[in-house]
Amino acid sequence: MAWRGFDLSMSFYGEGDVDRFNGIRQQFEGMGGAGANYWTTTLDRWTPQNPNTSIPRAVVGNPANNGRFSDRFVESAAFFRLNTWQLGYTIPDALLGKVNYAVSSLRLYVGGQNNLYFFQWSGIDPVNDAYPLPEPSTWA
């Protein structure tokens, strides 16, 4: 898309109606050992005062194996992201000729990759939540 010397290009990517097992959530909500770090969601675990929750009660030694594979760690992995974008401006020939006769054209631009990401996944990245590491966000 171009207008008065400006141009814009964008590429979007997404997936819908996708459920995945969240292994990172299993690890950090599983309450598998003493002294480990857990997500703050484990504060919403089962207690007599909080009987309506999806997180089991915390028990020393974890005899119930709260981190076992179960569908409580399956969640929506649907997402929508701005994959790549670039906004540019081409200097008009008339202006460029007045400044420098050696340059025939000049375009300035900014752009990026994976800068906008919309998802409900509780982990880092619904596409890839483990190794290799999720795709970085870049600006240029």
Short mmCIF file of N, CA and C in Angstrom, two decimals:
data_model
loop_
_atom_site.label_atom_id
_atom_site.label_comp_id
_atom_site.label_asym_id
_atom_site.label_seq_id
_atom_site.Cartn_x
_atom_site.Cartn_y
_atom_site.Cartn_z
N MET A 1 0.85 -1.16 0.00
CA MET A 1 0.00 0.00 0.00
C MET A 1 0.91 1.23 0.00
N ALA A 2 0.67 2.18 -0.90
CA ALA A 2 1.49 3.37 -1.00
C ALA A 2 0.61 4.61 -1.12
N TRP A 3 1.11 5.71 -0.56
CA TRP A 3 0.39 6.98 -0.62
C TRP A 3 1.38 8.12 -0.40
N ARG A 4 1.50 9.02 -1.37
CA ARG A 4 2.32 10.22 -1.28
C ARG A 4 3.75 9.94 -0.79
N GLY A 5 4.35 8.94 -1.31
CA GLY A 5 5.73 8.62 -0.94
C GLY A 5 5.85 7.66 0.23
N PHE A 6 4.77 7.49 0.98
CA PHE A 6 4.78 6.54 2.10
C PHE A 6 4.33 5.17 1.60
N ASP A 7 4.88 4.12 2.17
CA ASP A 7 4.42 2.78 1.84
C ASP A 7 4.37 1.95 3.12
N LEU A 8 3.45 1.02 3.16
CA LEU A 8 3.24 0.19 4.34
C LEU A 8 3.01 -1.24 3.88
N SER A 9 3.70 -2.17 4.51
CA SER A 9 3.44 -3.59 4.25
C SER A 9 3.35 -4.31 5.58
N MET A 10 2.42 -5.25 5.67
CA MET A 10 2.20 -6.02 6.89
C MET A 10 1.89 -7.46 6.53
N SER A 11 2.31 -8.36 7.40
CA SER A 11 2.02 -9.77 7.24
C SER A 11 1.49 -10.29 8.58
N PHE A 12 0.34 -10.93 8.55
CA PHE A 12 -0.29 -11.46 9.76
C PHE A 12 -0.26 -12.99 9.74
N TYR A 13 -0.31 -13.57 10.93
CA TYR A 13 -0.33 -15.03 11.04
C TYR A 13 -1.13 -15.39 12.28
N GLY A 14 -1.87 -16.48 12.22
CA GLY A 14 -2.63 -16.90 13.38
C GLY A 14 -3.14 -18.32 13.24
N GLU A 15 -3.61 -18.85 14.35
CA GLU A 15 -4.24 -20.16 14.39
C GLU A 15 -5.44 -20.06 15.30
N GLY A 16 -6.51 -20.75 14.94
CA GLY A 16 -7.71 -20.73 15.76
C GLY A 16 -8.16 -22.14 16.08
N ASP A 17 -8.94 -22.28 17.12
CA ASP A 17 -9.51 -23.56 17.52
C ASP A 17 -8.42 -24.63 17.69
N VAL A 18 -7.38 -24.28 18.46
CA VAL A 18 -6.27 -25.18 18.72
C VAL A 18 -6.11 -25.34 20.22
N ASP A 19 -6.09 -26.57 20.71
CA ASP A 19 -5.82 -26.84 22.12
C ASP A 19 -4.49 -27.57 22.22
N ARG A 20 -3.68 -27.19 23.22
CA ARG A 20 -2.39 -27.84 23.42
C ARG A 20 -2.16 -28.09 24.90
N PHE A 21 -1.32 -29.07 25.17
CA PHE A 21 -0.89 -29.35 26.54
C PHE A 21 0.19 -28.34 26.89
N ASN A 22 0.03 -27.66 28.03
CA ASN A 22 0.98 -26.63 28.46
C ASN A 22 1.94 -27.22 29.48
N GLY A 23 3.10 -27.70 29.01
CA GLY A 23 4.09 -28.31 29.89
C GLY A 23 4.72 -27.34 30.86
N ILE A 24 4.88 -26.08 30.47
CA ILE A 24 5.42 -25.07 31.38
C ILE A 24 4.47 -24.87 32.55
N ARG A 25 3.18 -24.81 32.26
CA ARG A 25 2.18 -24.66 33.32
C ARG A 25 2.19 -25.88 34.24
N GLN A 26 2.32 -27.07 33.66
CA GLN A 26 2.38 -28.29 34.47
C GLN A 26 3.56 -28.22 35.44
N GLN A 27 4.68 -27.75 34.96
CA GLN A 27 5.88 -27.67 35.80
C GLN A 27 5.72 -26.66 36.93
N PHE A 28 5.13 -25.50 36.64
CA PHE A 28 5.08 -24.44 37.64
C PHE A 28 3.79 -24.40 38.46
N GLU A 29 2.81 -25.26 38.13
CA GLU A 29 1.62 -25.40 38.96
C GLU A 29 1.56 -26.77 39.62
N GLY A 30 2.51 -27.64 39.32
CA GLY A 30 2.46 -29.02 39.79
C GLY A 30 2.77 -29.22 41.25
N MET A 31 3.43 -28.27 41.89
CA MET A 31 3.78 -28.35 43.31
C MET A 31 4.51 -29.65 43.61
N GLY A 32 5.55 -29.94 42.82
CA GLY A 32 6.24 -31.21 42.93
C GLY A 32 7.31 -31.32 43.99
N GLY A 33 7.82 -30.23 44.50
CA GLY A 33 8.90 -30.35 45.48
C GLY A 33 8.99 -29.14 46.38
N ALA A 34 9.57 -29.35 47.54
CA ALA A 34 9.73 -28.26 48.50
C ALA A 34 10.79 -27.30 48.01
N GLY A 35 10.60 -26.04 48.26
CA GLY A 35 11.58 -25.02 47.91
C GLY A 35 11.58 -24.61 46.46
N ALA A 36 10.68 -25.13 45.65
CA ALA A 36 10.64 -24.76 44.24
C ALA A 36 9.80 -23.49 44.06
N ASN A 37 10.04 -22.80 42.97
CA ASN A 37 9.23 -21.63 42.62
C ASN A 37 8.01 -22.08 41.84
N TYR A 38 6.87 -21.50 42.15
CA TYR A 38 5.63 -21.82 41.46
C TYR A 38 4.96 -20.54 41.01
N TRP A 39 4.06 -20.66 40.06
CA TRP A 39 3.30 -19.51 39.61
C TRP A 39 2.36 -19.05 40.72
N THR A 40 2.00 -17.78 40.67
CA THR A 40 1.07 -17.24 41.67
C THR A 40 -0.31 -17.87 41.55
N THR A 41 -0.61 -18.51 40.44
CA THR A 41 -1.91 -19.18 40.30
C THR A 41 -2.09 -20.29 41.33
N THR A 42 -0.98 -20.83 41.84
CA THR A 42 -1.10 -21.88 42.86
C THR A 42 -1.67 -21.34 44.17
N LEU A 43 -1.68 -20.03 44.34
CA LEU A 43 -2.32 -19.45 45.53
C LEU A 43 -3.83 -19.65 45.48
N ASP A 44 -4.35 -19.94 44.29
CA ASP A 44 -5.79 -20.20 44.13
C ASP A 44 -6.09 -21.70 44.22
N ARG A 45 -5.21 -22.46 44.84
CA ARG A 45 -5.39 -23.91 44.97
C ARG A 45 -6.58 -24.23 45.89
N TRP A 46 -6.95 -25.51 45.93
CA TRP A 46 -8.05 -25.95 46.77
C TRP A 46 -7.71 -25.74 48.24
N THR A 47 -8.64 -25.17 48.96
CA THR A 47 -8.60 -25.07 50.42
C THR A 47 -10.04 -25.22 50.88
N PRO A 48 -10.27 -25.48 52.16
CA PRO A 48 -11.66 -25.54 52.63
C PRO A 48 -12.42 -24.23 52.36
N GLN A 49 -11.70 -23.11 52.35
CA GLN A 49 -12.33 -21.82 52.07
C GLN A 49 -12.47 -21.56 50.57
N ASN A 50 -11.76 -22.32 49.76
CA ASN A 50 -11.79 -22.15 48.30
C ASN A 50 -11.98 -23.51 47.63
N PRO A 51 -13.17 -24.09 47.75
CA PRO A 51 -13.38 -25.44 47.20
C PRO A 51 -13.62 -25.46 45.68
N ASN A 52 -13.93 -24.32 45.07
CA ASN A 52 -14.26 -24.28 43.64
C ASN A 52 -13.08 -23.77 42.82
N THR A 53 -12.13 -24.64 42.55
CA THR A 53 -10.94 -24.28 41.79
C THR A 53 -10.47 -25.48 40.99
N SER A 54 -9.67 -25.23 39.98
CA SER A 54 -9.14 -26.34 39.18
C SER A 54 -7.77 -26.81 39.67
N ILE A 55 -7.20 -26.12 40.66
CA ILE A 55 -5.88 -26.47 41.16
C ILE A 55 -6.03 -27.28 42.44
N PRO A 56 -5.46 -28.48 42.50
CA PRO A 56 -5.60 -29.33 43.69
C PRO A 56 -4.93 -28.70 44.91
N ARG A 57 -5.24 -29.27 46.07
CA ARG A 57 -4.65 -28.76 47.31
C ARG A 57 -3.16 -29.05 47.33
N ALA A 58 -2.44 -28.22 48.04
CA ALA A 58 -1.00 -28.41 48.20
C ALA A 58 -0.77 -29.32 49.39
N VAL A 59 0.02 -30.37 49.17
CA VAL A 59 0.32 -31.33 50.23
C VAL A 59 1.83 -31.54 50.26
N VAL A 60 2.41 -31.52 51.44
CA VAL A 60 3.85 -31.73 51.58
C VAL A 60 4.22 -33.10 51.00
N GLY A 61 5.23 -33.13 50.16
CA GLY A 61 5.66 -34.38 49.54
C GLY A 61 4.86 -34.74 48.30
N ASN A 62 3.74 -34.06 48.07
CA ASN A 62 2.92 -34.24 46.88
C ASN A 62 2.55 -35.70 46.61
N PRO A 63 1.94 -36.40 47.56
CA PRO A 63 1.59 -37.80 47.33
C PRO A 63 0.53 -37.98 46.23
N ALA A 64 -0.25 -36.94 45.97
CA ALA A 64 -1.29 -37.04 44.94
C ALA A 64 -0.74 -36.76 43.54
N ASN A 65 0.54 -36.40 43.45
CA ASN A 65 1.18 -36.11 42.17
C ASN A 65 0.38 -35.05 41.40
N ASN A 66 0.31 -33.84 41.97
CA ASN A 66 -0.46 -32.76 41.35
C ASN A 66 0.03 -32.37 39.97
N GLY A 67 1.26 -32.73 39.62
CA GLY A 67 1.80 -32.39 38.32
C GLY A 67 1.63 -33.47 37.28
N ARG A 68 0.85 -34.52 37.58
CA ARG A 68 0.68 -35.61 36.61
C ARG A 68 -0.03 -35.07 35.36
N PHE A 69 0.18 -35.76 34.26
CA PHE A 69 -0.47 -35.36 33.02
C PHE A 69 -1.98 -35.45 33.19
N SER A 70 -2.67 -34.37 32.90
CA SER A 70 -4.13 -34.37 32.94
C SER A 70 -4.64 -33.26 32.05
N ASP A 71 -5.93 -33.28 31.79
CA ASP A 71 -6.49 -32.27 30.91
C ASP A 71 -6.59 -30.89 31.56
N ARG A 72 -6.26 -30.78 32.83
CA ARG A 72 -6.28 -29.44 33.43
C ARG A 72 -5.15 -28.56 32.89
N PHE A 73 -4.16 -29.18 32.25
CA PHE A 73 -3.07 -28.41 31.64
C PHE A 73 -3.27 -28.21 30.14
N VAL A 74 -4.41 -28.63 29.61
CA VAL A 74 -4.72 -28.41 28.20
C VAL A 74 -5.49 -27.09 28.11
N GLU A 75 -5.05 -26.22 27.23
CA GLU A 75 -5.71 -24.91 27.11
C GLU A 75 -5.66 -24.44 25.66
N SER A 76 -6.41 -23.40 25.40
CA SER A 76 -6.48 -22.85 24.05
C SER A 76 -5.13 -22.27 23.65
N ALA A 77 -4.66 -22.66 22.47
CA ALA A 77 -3.41 -22.12 21.94
C ALA A 77 -3.70 -21.25 20.72
N ALA A 78 -4.94 -20.79 20.58
CA ALA A 78 -5.29 -19.91 19.47
C ALA A 78 -4.56 -18.57 19.64
N PHE A 79 -4.13 -18.00 18.53
CA PHE A 79 -3.41 -16.72 18.59
C PHE A 79 -3.53 -15.98 17.27
N PHE A 80 -3.19 -14.71 17.33
CA PHE A 80 -3.13 -13.86 16.15
C PHE A 80 -1.96 -12.91 16.36
N ARG A 81 -1.08 -12.80 15.38
CA ARG A 81 0.06 -11.90 15.55
C ARG A 81 0.37 -11.15 14.26
N LEU A 82 0.99 -10.00 14.46
CA LEU A 82 1.54 -9.23 13.36
C LEU A 82 2.94 -9.80 13.12
N ASN A 83 3.07 -10.59 12.07
CA ASN A 83 4.32 -11.31 11.80
C ASN A 83 5.45 -10.35 11.43
N THR A 84 5.24 -9.58 10.37
CA THR A 84 6.22 -8.59 9.94
C THR A 84 5.50 -7.33 9.50
N TRP A 85 6.19 -6.20 9.63
CA TRP A 85 5.65 -4.94 9.15
C TRP A 85 6.80 -4.03 8.74
N GLN A 86 6.48 -3.10 7.83
CA GLN A 86 7.48 -2.13 7.41
C GLN A 86 6.77 -0.87 6.93
N LEU A 87 7.19 0.27 7.44
CA LEU A 87 6.68 1.57 7.04
C LEU A 87 7.84 2.35 6.44
N GLY A 88 7.68 2.80 5.20
CA GLY A 88 8.78 3.48 4.52
C GLY A 88 8.34 4.79 3.90
N TYR A 89 9.32 5.62 3.62
CA TYR A 89 9.09 6.88 2.90
C TYR A 89 10.17 7.03 1.85
N THR A 90 9.75 7.26 0.62
CA THR A 90 10.69 7.48 -0.48
C THR A 90 10.82 8.98 -0.71
N ILE A 91 12.04 9.48 -0.62
CA ILE A 91 12.31 10.90 -0.83
C ILE A 91 12.02 11.23 -2.31
N PRO A 92 11.23 12.26 -2.57
CA PRO A 92 10.92 12.61 -3.97
C PRO A 92 12.20 12.96 -4.76
N ASP A 93 12.20 12.61 -6.04
CA ASP A 93 13.36 12.88 -6.89
C ASP A 93 13.70 14.36 -6.94
N ALA A 94 12.68 15.21 -6.97
CA ALA A 94 12.92 16.65 -7.05
C ALA A 94 13.70 17.14 -5.84
N LEU A 95 13.36 16.66 -4.66
CA LEU A 95 14.06 17.07 -3.44
C LEU A 95 15.44 16.43 -3.37
N LEU A 96 15.54 15.20 -3.80
CA LEU A 96 16.81 14.48 -3.75
C LEU A 96 17.84 15.09 -4.70
N GLY A 97 17.40 15.55 -5.86
CA GLY A 97 18.30 16.17 -6.83
C GLY A 97 18.92 17.46 -6.32
N LYS A 98 18.20 18.18 -5.47
CA LYS A 98 18.72 19.43 -4.92
C LYS A 98 19.79 19.19 -3.86
N VAL A 99 19.74 18.03 -3.21
CA VAL A 99 20.66 17.75 -2.12
C VAL A 99 21.93 17.06 -2.61
N ASN A 100 21.78 16.02 -3.42
CA ASN A 100 22.94 15.23 -3.81
C ASN A 100 22.68 14.61 -5.19
N TYR A 101 23.56 14.91 -6.14
CA TYR A 101 23.38 14.39 -7.50
C TYR A 101 23.89 12.97 -7.66
N ALA A 102 24.62 12.44 -6.68
CA ALA A 102 25.19 11.09 -6.78
C ALA A 102 24.19 10.01 -6.40
N VAL A 103 23.14 10.38 -5.67
CA VAL A 103 22.15 9.39 -5.22
C VAL A 103 20.93 9.49 -6.12
N SER A 104 20.54 8.37 -6.72
CA SER A 104 19.41 8.40 -7.65
C SER A 104 18.07 8.18 -6.95
N SER A 105 18.06 7.48 -5.81
CA SER A 105 16.82 7.30 -5.05
C SER A 105 17.19 7.01 -3.59
N LEU A 106 16.27 7.39 -2.71
CA LEU A 106 16.51 7.18 -1.28
C LEU A 106 15.20 6.85 -0.60
N ARG A 107 15.21 5.79 0.17
CA ARG A 107 14.02 5.36 0.92
C ARG A 107 14.42 5.12 2.37
N LEU A 108 13.67 5.70 3.30
CA LEU A 108 13.88 5.50 4.73
C LEU A 108 12.75 4.61 5.23
N TYR A 109 13.07 3.71 6.16
CA TYR A 109 12.02 2.82 6.64
C TYR A 109 12.28 2.35 8.06
N VAL A 110 11.22 1.92 8.72
CA VAL A 110 11.28 1.24 10.01
C VAL A 110 10.44 -0.02 9.86
N GLY A 111 10.74 -1.01 10.67
CA GLY A 111 9.98 -2.25 10.58
C GLY A 111 10.21 -3.12 11.78
N GLY A 112 9.53 -4.24 11.80
CA GLY A 112 9.69 -5.15 12.91
C GLY A 112 9.11 -6.52 12.62
N GLN A 113 9.38 -7.42 13.55
CA GLN A 113 8.89 -8.80 13.48
C GLN A 113 8.29 -9.19 14.82
N ASN A 114 7.13 -9.80 14.78
CA ASN A 114 6.48 -10.34 15.99
C ASN A 114 6.32 -9.29 17.08
N ASN A 115 5.93 -8.07 16.72
CA ASN A 115 5.79 -7.01 17.71
C ASN A 115 4.41 -6.98 18.38
N LEU A 116 3.39 -7.49 17.72
CA LEU A 116 2.05 -7.57 18.31
C LEU A 116 1.62 -9.03 18.33
N TYR A 117 1.14 -9.47 19.49
CA TYR A 117 0.78 -10.87 19.67
C TYR A 117 -0.46 -10.91 20.56
N PHE A 118 -1.53 -11.51 20.09
CA PHE A 118 -2.75 -11.62 20.88
C PHE A 118 -3.04 -13.09 21.14
N PHE A 119 -3.09 -13.49 22.43
CA PHE A 119 -3.37 -14.88 22.78
C PHE A 119 -3.79 -14.96 24.24
N GLN A 120 -4.41 -16.09 24.62
CA GLN A 120 -4.83 -16.34 26.00
C GLN A 120 -3.98 -17.41 26.67
N TRP A 121 -3.02 -17.95 25.99
CA TRP A 121 -2.12 -18.99 26.50
C TRP A 121 -1.43 -18.48 27.75
N SER A 122 -1.34 -19.31 28.78
CA SER A 122 -0.75 -18.85 30.04
C SER A 122 0.77 -18.95 30.04
N GLY A 123 1.35 -19.54 29.01
CA GLY A 123 2.81 -19.64 28.94
C GLY A 123 3.42 -18.47 28.20
N ILE A 124 4.56 -18.71 27.58
CA ILE A 124 5.30 -17.65 26.89
C ILE A 124 4.81 -17.48 25.46
N ASP A 125 4.70 -18.58 24.73
CA ASP A 125 4.38 -18.53 23.31
C ASP A 125 3.53 -19.75 22.96
N PRO A 126 2.30 -19.56 22.45
CA PRO A 126 1.45 -20.72 22.15
C PRO A 126 1.96 -21.57 20.99
N VAL A 127 2.84 -21.04 20.16
CA VAL A 127 3.40 -21.82 19.05
C VAL A 127 4.51 -22.72 19.55
N ASN A 128 5.40 -22.16 20.37
CA ASN A 128 6.52 -22.93 20.89
C ASN A 128 6.84 -22.42 22.29
N ASP A 129 6.56 -23.20 23.30
CA ASP A 129 6.72 -22.77 24.69
C ASP A 129 7.96 -23.36 25.34
N ALA A 130 8.83 -23.98 24.56
CA ALA A 130 10.02 -24.62 25.12
C ALA A 130 11.18 -24.42 24.16
N TYR A 131 12.16 -25.31 24.21
CA TYR A 131 13.30 -25.19 23.31
C TYR A 131 12.97 -25.75 21.95
N PRO A 132 13.46 -25.19 20.84
CA PRO A 132 14.24 -23.96 20.84
C PRO A 132 13.39 -22.80 21.32
N LEU A 133 14.02 -21.78 21.82
CA LEU A 133 13.31 -20.67 22.43
C LEU A 133 12.31 -20.04 21.48
N PRO A 134 11.23 -19.44 22.02
CA PRO A 134 10.24 -18.78 21.17
C PRO A 134 10.87 -17.69 20.31
N GLU A 135 10.18 -17.34 19.23
CA GLU A 135 10.69 -16.34 18.31
C GLU A 135 10.78 -14.97 18.99
N PRO A 136 11.90 -14.27 18.80
CA PRO A 136 12.05 -12.96 19.44
C PRO A 136 11.26 -11.88 18.70
N SER A 137 11.01 -10.80 19.40
CA SER A 137 10.43 -9.62 18.79
C SER A 137 11.58 -8.70 18.39
N THR A 138 11.59 -8.24 17.14
CA THR A 138 12.68 -7.39 16.68
C THR A 138 12.14 -6.10 16.08
N TRP A 139 12.93 -5.06 16.20
CA TRP A 139 12.63 -3.75 15.62
C TRP A 139 13.82 -3.36 14.76
N ALA A 140 13.57 -2.75 13.62
CA ALA A 140 14.67 -2.30 12.76
C ALA A 140 14.40 -0.89 12.27
#
